[in-house]
Amino acid sequence: MKDGVAKQTSCYAEMQATPKFDSCPDRSEETDDVIETEAPRVLPFLIRRDGTWLYRGSPIRRKEMLCLFGAMLTRDTNGDYWLRTPTETGLIQVEDVPFIIRELDFRGVCGRQQNLCLRTNMDELLCVGPAHPLIVDWQRPPANDCAAVPYVQVRRGDGDKPILARLSRPVYYELVALAVPGHVGCRPCMGVWSQDCFFPLAPMPAL
């Protein structure tokens, strides 16, 4: 399964330089006794497994609004998803991942130097590589003859949990058609190259 915080050093320095007046009462001891942990606000959004966004149970149809909300989505260290708009911030429910890959765009020559670009359902273009790696649990034994589900990293979250997009089945089949033999560690596998990086998709089939 390639992102900034505005620096406010001048404002911080100005705040540090502001004198503290003795006339202002010190309420630090008072507030220590009343501080309580507030439960995070939960917004009435649900992102279904197929990529459909629901607001209070109704699908959001406007593509512009979906793209705006998608850009405001982040993920915390617990793996929970947050929607942070200019007016409010809260948790939202996501069944699997918030984005779906709908298209594959093959660029360049075949082999190590090829560039595999994936388009999300929000029309965001991701070029597979160090900033947007493919993430596949390819070493797990398949269940009921089903291959592992492939994801691609859209961007980093607030911690170590990235925001991912799941490859649709047609796109996955296109990737499989481009797969070549390779090795990860000492284990042979089938995978694809993009931006001079090899990404495994599945173990090497037994002969």
PDB file of C-alpha atoms in Angstrom:
ATOM      1  CA  MET A   1       0.000   0.000   0.000  1.00  0.00           C
ATOM      2  CA  LYS A   2       4.795  10.977  -2.647  1.00  0.00           C
ATOM      3  CA  ASP A   3       2.940  15.015   1.061  1.00  0.00           C
ATOM      4  CA  GLY A   4       3.345  19.651   4.294  1.00  0.00           C
ATOM      5  CA  VAL A   5       2.819  21.710   7.302  1.00  0.00           C
ATOM      6  CA  ALA A   6       3.206  25.496   7.136  1.00  0.00           C
ATOM      7  CA  LYS A   7       5.896  26.814   9.402  1.00  0.00           C
ATOM      8  CA  GLN A   8       4.983  29.526  11.834  1.00  0.00           C
ATOM      9  CA  THR A   9       8.348  30.275  13.410  1.00  0.00           C
ATOM     10  CA  SER A  10       7.903  34.045  13.202  1.00  0.00           C
ATOM     11  CA  CYS A  11       4.558  33.885  14.994  1.00  0.00           C
ATOM     12  CA  TYR A  12       6.036  31.543  17.571  1.00  0.00           C
ATOM     13  CA  ALA A  13       8.958  33.887  18.173  1.00  0.00           C
ATOM     14  CA  GLU A  14       6.564  36.798  18.560  1.00  0.00           C
ATOM     15  CA  MET A  15       4.521  34.864  21.111  1.00  0.00           C
ATOM     16  CA  GLN A  16       7.671  33.972  23.029  1.00  0.00           C
ATOM     17  CA  ALA A  17       8.660  37.645  23.107  1.00  0.00           C
ATOM     18  CA  THR A  18       5.283  38.739  24.493  1.00  0.00           C
ATOM     19  CA  PRO A  19       5.721  39.744  28.161  1.00  0.00           C
ATOM     20  CA  LYS A  20       3.687  37.975  30.819  1.00  0.00           C
ATOM     21  CA  PHE A  21       1.830  40.353  33.077  1.00  0.00           C
ATOM     22  CA  ASP A  22       1.629  39.650  36.792  1.00  0.00           C
ATOM     23  CA  SER A  23      -1.959  40.873  36.757  1.00  0.00           C
ATOM     24  CA  CYS A  24      -3.054  37.783  34.856  1.00  0.00           C
ATOM     25  CA  PRO A  25      -3.951  35.024  37.332  1.00  0.00           C
ATOM     26  CA  ASP A  26      -2.151  31.714  37.004  1.00  0.00           C
ATOM     27  CA  ARG A  27      -4.841  29.039  36.469  1.00  0.00           C
ATOM     28  CA  SER A  28      -2.492  26.165  35.713  1.00  0.00           C
ATOM     29  CA  GLU A  29      -3.212  24.387  38.993  1.00  0.00           C
ATOM     30  CA  GLU A  30      -6.925  24.982  38.583  1.00  0.00           C
ATOM     31  CA  THR A  31      -7.091  23.617  35.042  1.00  0.00           C
ATOM     32  CA  ASP A  32      -5.060  20.518  35.918  1.00  0.00           C
ATOM     33  CA  ASP A  33      -7.936  19.370  38.101  1.00  0.00           C
ATOM     34  CA  VAL A  34     -10.692  19.831  35.498  1.00  0.00           C
ATOM     35  CA  ILE A  35      -9.045  18.641  32.282  1.00  0.00           C
ATOM     36  CA  GLU A  36     -10.970  15.727  30.854  1.00  0.00           C
ATOM     37  CA  THR A  37     -10.395  13.717  27.718  1.00  0.00           C
ATOM     38  CA  GLU A  38     -13.164  14.493  25.269  1.00  0.00           C
ATOM     39  CA  ALA A  39     -14.403  11.775  22.939  1.00  0.00           C
ATOM     40  CA  PRO A  40     -13.544  12.529  19.288  1.00  0.00           C
ATOM     41  CA  ARG A  41     -16.392  13.807  17.194  1.00  0.00           C
ATOM     42  CA  VAL A  42     -17.772  11.304  14.685  1.00  0.00           C
ATOM     43  CA  LEU A  43     -18.988  12.785  11.405  1.00  0.00           C
ATOM     44  CA  PRO A  44     -21.879  11.078   9.541  1.00  0.00           C
ATOM     45  CA  PHE A  45     -19.721   9.893   6.632  1.00  0.00           C
ATOM     46  CA  LEU A  46     -19.149   6.332   5.427  1.00  0.00           C
ATOM     47  CA  ILE A  47     -16.837   5.254   2.617  1.00  0.00           C
ATOM     48  CA  ARG A  48     -17.997   1.891   1.345  1.00  0.00           C
ATOM     49  CA  ARG A  49     -15.681  -0.807   0.044  1.00  0.00           C
ATOM     50  CA  ASP A  50     -16.599   0.026  -3.564  1.00  0.00           C
ATOM     51  CA  GLY A  51     -15.444   3.637  -3.069  1.00  0.00           C
ATOM     52  CA  THR A  52     -18.912   5.178  -2.655  1.00  0.00           C
ATOM     53  CA  TRP A  53     -19.069   8.059  -0.161  1.00  0.00           C
ATOM     54  CA  LEU A  54     -22.234   8.267   1.929  1.00  0.00           C
ATOM     55  CA  TYR A  55     -23.392  11.247   3.977  1.00  0.00           C
ATOM     56  CA  ARG A  56     -26.135  10.336   6.443  1.00  0.00           C
ATOM     57  CA  GLY A  57     -26.768   7.225   4.362  1.00  0.00           C
ATOM     58  CA  SER A  58     -27.116   9.033   1.010  1.00  0.00           C
ATOM     59  CA  PRO A  59     -24.458   8.801  -1.744  1.00  0.00           C
ATOM     60  CA  ILE A  60     -22.489  11.925  -2.570  1.00  0.00           C
ATOM     61  CA  ARG A  61     -22.770  12.391  -6.350  1.00  0.00           C
ATOM     62  CA  ARG A  62     -20.856  15.603  -7.024  1.00  0.00           C
ATOM     63  CA  LYS A  63     -17.346  14.728  -8.194  1.00  0.00           C
ATOM     64  CA  GLU A  64     -15.966  18.129  -7.187  1.00  0.00           C
ATOM     65  CA  MET A  65     -17.144  17.678  -3.608  1.00  0.00           C
ATOM     66  CA  LEU A  66     -15.763  14.137  -3.455  1.00  0.00           C
ATOM     67  CA  CYS A  67     -12.358  15.302  -4.660  1.00  0.00           C
ATOM     68  CA  LEU A  68     -12.381  18.100  -2.073  1.00  0.00           C
ATOM     69  CA  PHE A  69     -13.260  15.747   0.771  1.00  0.00           C
ATOM     70  CA  GLY A  70     -10.702  13.213  -0.451  1.00  0.00           C
ATOM     71  CA  ALA A  71      -7.948  15.832  -0.283  1.00  0.00           C
ATOM     72  CA  MET A  72      -8.934  16.653   3.332  1.00  0.00           C
ATOM     73  CA  LEU A  73      -8.792  13.034   4.469  1.00  0.00           C
ATOM     74  CA  THR A  74      -6.005  11.886   6.775  1.00  0.00           C
ATOM     75  CA  ARG A  75      -5.216   8.872   8.948  1.00  0.00           C
ATOM     76  CA  ASP A  76      -3.898   8.751  12.495  1.00  0.00           C
ATOM     77  CA  THR A  77      -1.458   6.403  14.199  1.00  0.00           C
ATOM     78  CA  ASN A  78      -4.298   4.046  15.180  1.00  0.00           C
ATOM     79  CA  GLY A  79      -5.369   3.650  11.565  1.00  0.00           C
ATOM     80  CA  ASP A  80      -8.545   5.724  12.015  1.00  0.00           C
ATOM     81  CA  TYR A  81      -9.600   8.136   9.284  1.00  0.00           C
ATOM     82  CA  TRP A  82     -10.235  11.830   9.950  1.00  0.00           C
ATOM     83  CA  LEU A  83     -11.940  14.393   7.751  1.00  0.00           C
ATOM     84  CA  ARG A  84     -10.472  17.824   8.461  1.00  0.00           C
ATOM     85  CA  THR A  85     -12.382  20.661   6.818  1.00  0.00           C
ATOM     86  CA  PRO A  86     -11.945  24.389   7.503  1.00  0.00           C
ATOM     87  CA  THR A  87     -15.073  24.316   9.695  1.00  0.00           C
ATOM     88  CA  GLU A  88     -14.960  20.976  11.514  1.00  0.00           C
ATOM     89  CA  THR A  89     -12.868  17.895  12.202  1.00  0.00           C
ATOM     90  CA  GLY A  90     -14.029  14.411  13.031  1.00  0.00           C
ATOM     91  CA  LEU A  91     -13.696  10.688  12.553  1.00  0.00           C
ATOM     92  CA  ILE A  92     -15.349   8.990   9.597  1.00  0.00           C
ATOM     93  CA  GLN A  93     -16.012   5.321   8.926  1.00  0.00           C
ATOM     94  CA  VAL A  94     -14.155   3.528   6.124  1.00  0.00           C
ATOM     95  CA  GLU A  95     -15.032  -0.085   5.302  1.00  0.00           C
ATOM     96  CA  ASP A  96     -11.703  -0.890   3.613  1.00  0.00           C
ATOM     97  CA  VAL A  97      -9.727   1.979   2.084  1.00  0.00           C
ATOM     98  CA  PRO A  98     -11.002   5.379   0.899  1.00  0.00           C
ATOM     99  CA  PHE A  99      -9.899   5.198  -2.745  1.00  0.00           C
ATOM    100  CA  ILE A 100     -10.157   2.796  -5.682  1.00  0.00           C
ATOM    101  CA  ILE A 101      -7.791   2.503  -8.654  1.00  0.00           C
ATOM    102  CA  ARG A 102      -9.823   2.563 -11.875  1.00  0.00           C
ATOM    103  CA  GLU A 103      -7.202   2.865 -14.630  1.00  0.00           C
ATOM    104  CA  LEU A 104      -3.653   1.839 -15.449  1.00  0.00           C
ATOM    105  CA  ASP A 105      -1.541   3.984 -17.754  1.00  0.00           C
ATOM    106  CA  PHE A 106       1.610   2.304 -19.083  1.00  0.00           C
ATOM    107  CA  ARG A 107       4.400   4.731 -20.025  1.00  0.00           C
ATOM    108  CA  GLY A 108       7.929   4.314 -21.291  1.00  0.00           C
ATOM    109  CA  VAL A 109       9.705   1.182 -22.428  1.00  0.00           C
ATOM    110  CA  CYS A 110       9.223  -2.284 -20.994  1.00  0.00           C
ATOM    111  CA  GLY A 111      11.393  -3.418 -18.134  1.00  0.00           C
ATOM    112  CA  ARG A 112      12.996  -1.618 -15.220  1.00  0.00           C
ATOM    113  CA  GLN A 113      12.531   1.863 -16.669  1.00  0.00           C
ATOM    114  CA  GLN A 114       8.811   1.581 -17.381  1.00  0.00           C
ATOM    115  CA  ASN A 115       6.451   3.892 -15.507  1.00  0.00           C
ATOM    116  CA  LEU A 116       3.147   2.489 -14.259  1.00  0.00           C
ATOM    117  CA  CYS A 117       0.648   5.245 -13.492  1.00  0.00           C
ATOM    118  CA  LEU A 118      -2.597   4.523 -11.672  1.00  0.00           C
ATOM    119  CA  ARG A 119      -5.686   6.765 -11.653  1.00  0.00           C
ATOM    120  CA  THR A 120      -7.952   6.803  -8.611  1.00  0.00           C
ATOM    121  CA  ASN A 121     -11.704   7.278  -8.554  1.00  0.00           C
ATOM    122  CA  MET A 122     -10.911  10.891  -7.579  1.00  0.00           C
ATOM    123  CA  ASP A 123      -8.930  11.355 -10.828  1.00  0.00           C
ATOM    124  CA  GLU A 124      -5.645  11.539  -8.906  1.00  0.00           C
ATOM    125  CA  LEU A 125      -2.710  10.127 -10.866  1.00  0.00           C
ATOM    126  CA  LEU A 126      -0.196   8.037  -8.924  1.00  0.00           C
ATOM    127  CA  CYS A 127       3.021   6.821 -10.515  1.00  0.00           C
ATOM    128  CA  VAL A 128       4.100   3.566  -8.871  1.00  0.00           C
ATOM    129  CA  GLY A 129       7.516   3.971  -7.313  1.00  0.00           C
ATOM    130  CA  PRO A 130       9.213   4.934  -4.044  1.00  0.00           C
ATOM    131  CA  ALA A 131       6.582   7.578  -3.215  1.00  0.00           C
ATOM    132  CA  HIS A 132       3.627   5.402  -4.246  1.00  0.00           C
ATOM    133  CA  PRO A 133       4.642   1.768  -3.679  1.00  0.00           C
ATOM    134  CA  LEU A 134       2.459  -1.205  -4.471  1.00  0.00           C
ATOM    135  CA  ILE A 135       1.534  -3.102  -1.312  1.00  0.00           C
ATOM    136  CA  VAL A 136       0.606  -6.766  -1.737  1.00  0.00           C
ATOM    137  CA  ASP A 137       0.610  -9.485   0.892  1.00  0.00           C
ATOM    138  CA  TRP A 138       1.989 -11.776  -1.788  1.00  0.00           C
ATOM    139  CA  GLN A 139       3.576 -14.318   0.562  1.00  0.00           C
ATOM    140  CA  ARG A 140       0.284 -15.222   2.222  1.00  0.00           C
ATOM    141  CA  PRO A 141      -1.190 -18.492   0.919  1.00  0.00           C
ATOM    142  CA  PRO A 142      -4.244 -17.750  -1.245  1.00  0.00           C
ATOM    143  CA  ALA A 143      -7.648 -18.547   0.258  1.00  0.00           C
ATOM    144  CA  ASN A 144     -10.223 -20.252  -1.940  1.00  0.00           C
ATOM    145  CA  ASP A 145      -7.991 -19.726  -4.975  1.00  0.00           C
ATOM    146  CA  CYS A 146      -8.186 -15.932  -4.504  1.00  0.00           C
ATOM    147  CA  ALA A 147      -5.056 -13.873  -5.006  1.00  0.00           C
ATOM    148  CA  ALA A 148      -3.906 -11.304  -2.450  1.00  0.00           C
ATOM    149  CA  VAL A 149      -5.572  -7.902  -2.746  1.00  0.00           C
ATOM    150  CA  PRO A 150      -3.176  -5.261  -4.121  1.00  0.00           C
ATOM    151  CA  TYR A 151      -3.063  -1.705  -2.796  1.00  0.00           C
ATOM    152  CA  VAL A 152      -1.021   1.386  -3.613  1.00  0.00           C
ATOM    153  CA  GLN A 153       0.019   4.119  -1.217  1.00  0.00           C
ATOM    154  CA  VAL A 154      -1.707   7.413  -2.043  1.00  0.00           C
ATOM    155  CA  ARG A 155       0.042   9.496   0.599  1.00  0.00           C
ATOM    156  CA  ARG A 156       1.381   9.290   4.120  1.00  0.00           C
ATOM    157  CA  GLY A 157      -0.904   9.650   7.116  1.00  0.00           C
ATOM    158  CA  ASP A 158      -0.206  11.490  10.344  1.00  0.00           C
ATOM    159  CA  GLY A 159       1.741   8.498  11.679  1.00  0.00           C
ATOM    160  CA  ASP A 160       2.991   5.233  10.245  1.00  0.00           C
ATOM    161  CA  LYS A 161      -0.393   4.276   8.745  1.00  0.00           C
ATOM    162  CA  PRO A 162      -0.523   5.346   5.076  1.00  0.00           C
ATOM    163  CA  ILE A 163      -3.634   6.242   3.110  1.00  0.00           C
ATOM    164  CA  LEU A 164      -4.177   3.533   0.501  1.00  0.00           C
ATOM    165  CA  ALA A 165      -6.130   2.876  -2.659  1.00  0.00           C
ATOM    166  CA  ARG A 166      -7.247  -0.610  -3.672  1.00  0.00           C
ATOM    167  CA  LEU A 167      -6.688  -1.777  -7.226  1.00  0.00           C
ATOM    168  CA  SER A 168      -9.877  -2.757  -9.012  1.00  0.00           C
ATOM    169  CA  ARG A 169      -9.963  -6.233 -10.504  1.00  0.00           C
ATOM    170  CA  PRO A 170      -9.518  -5.087 -14.147  1.00  0.00           C
ATOM    171  CA  VAL A 171      -6.460  -3.011 -13.208  1.00  0.00           C
ATOM    172  CA  TYR A 172      -5.011  -5.916 -11.258  1.00  0.00           C
ATOM    173  CA  TYR A 173      -5.387  -8.189 -14.291  1.00  0.00           C
ATOM    174  CA  GLU A 174      -3.560  -5.589 -16.402  1.00  0.00           C
ATOM    175  CA  LEU A 175      -0.707  -5.620 -13.892  1.00  0.00           C
ATOM    176  CA  VAL A 176      -0.581  -9.412 -13.939  1.00  0.00           C
ATOM    177  CA  ALA A 177      -0.212  -9.289 -17.731  1.00  0.00           C
ATOM    178  CA  LEU A 178       2.903  -7.122 -17.244  1.00  0.00           C
ATOM    179  CA  ALA A 179       4.420  -9.335 -14.534  1.00  0.00           C
ATOM    180  CA  VAL A 180       7.895 -10.775 -14.987  1.00  0.00           C
ATOM    181  CA  PRO A 181       9.979 -13.181 -12.878  1.00  0.00           C
ATOM    182  CA  GLY A 182      12.003 -11.684 -10.062  1.00  0.00           C
ATOM    183  CA  HIS A 183      13.294 -12.268  -6.546  1.00  0.00           C
ATOM    184  CA  VAL A 184      12.553 -10.715  -3.169  1.00  0.00           C
ATOM    185  CA  GLY A 185      15.299 -11.807  -0.838  1.00  0.00           C
ATOM    186  CA  CYS A 186      15.939 -15.386  -1.877  1.00  0.00           C
ATOM    187  CA  ARG A 187      12.349 -16.162  -2.837  1.00  0.00           C
ATOM    188  CA  PRO A 188      11.364 -16.225  -6.514  1.00  0.00           C
ATOM    189  CA  CYS A 189       8.169 -14.399  -7.393  1.00  0.00           C
ATOM    190  CA  MET A 190       6.261 -12.646 -10.156  1.00  0.00           C
ATOM    191  CA  GLY A 191       6.062  -8.872 -10.102  1.00  0.00           C
ATOM    192  CA  VAL A 192       6.240  -5.637 -12.031  1.00  0.00           C
ATOM    193  CA  TRP A 193       8.849  -2.946 -12.509  1.00  0.00           C
ATOM    194  CA  SER A 194       8.142   0.768 -12.239  1.00  0.00           C
ATOM    195  CA  GLN A 195      10.602   3.641 -11.816  1.00  0.00           C
ATOM    196  CA  ASP A 196      13.449   1.124 -11.451  1.00  0.00           C
ATOM    197  CA  CYS A 197      11.721  -0.576  -8.475  1.00  0.00           C
ATOM    198  CA  PHE A 198      10.447  -4.142  -8.404  1.00  0.00           C
ATOM    199  CA  PHE A 199       7.095  -4.852  -6.749  1.00  0.00           C
ATOM    200  CA  PRO A 200       6.123  -8.502  -6.116  1.00  0.00           C
ATOM    201  CA  LEU A 201       2.592  -9.607  -6.902  1.00  0.00           C
ATOM    202  CA  ALA A 202       2.575 -13.359  -6.253  1.00  0.00           C
ATOM    203  CA  PRO A 203       4.904 -16.308  -5.553  1.00  0.00           C
ATOM    204  CA  MET A 204       6.437 -18.015  -8.528  1.00  0.00           C
ATOM    205  CA  PRO A 205       3.984 -20.667  -9.740  1.00  0.00           C
ATOM    206  CA  ALA A 206       5.048 -24.231  -9.136  1.00  0.00           C
ATOM    207  CA  LEU A 207       6.030 -26.118 -12.286  1.00  0.00           C
TER     208      LEU A 207
END
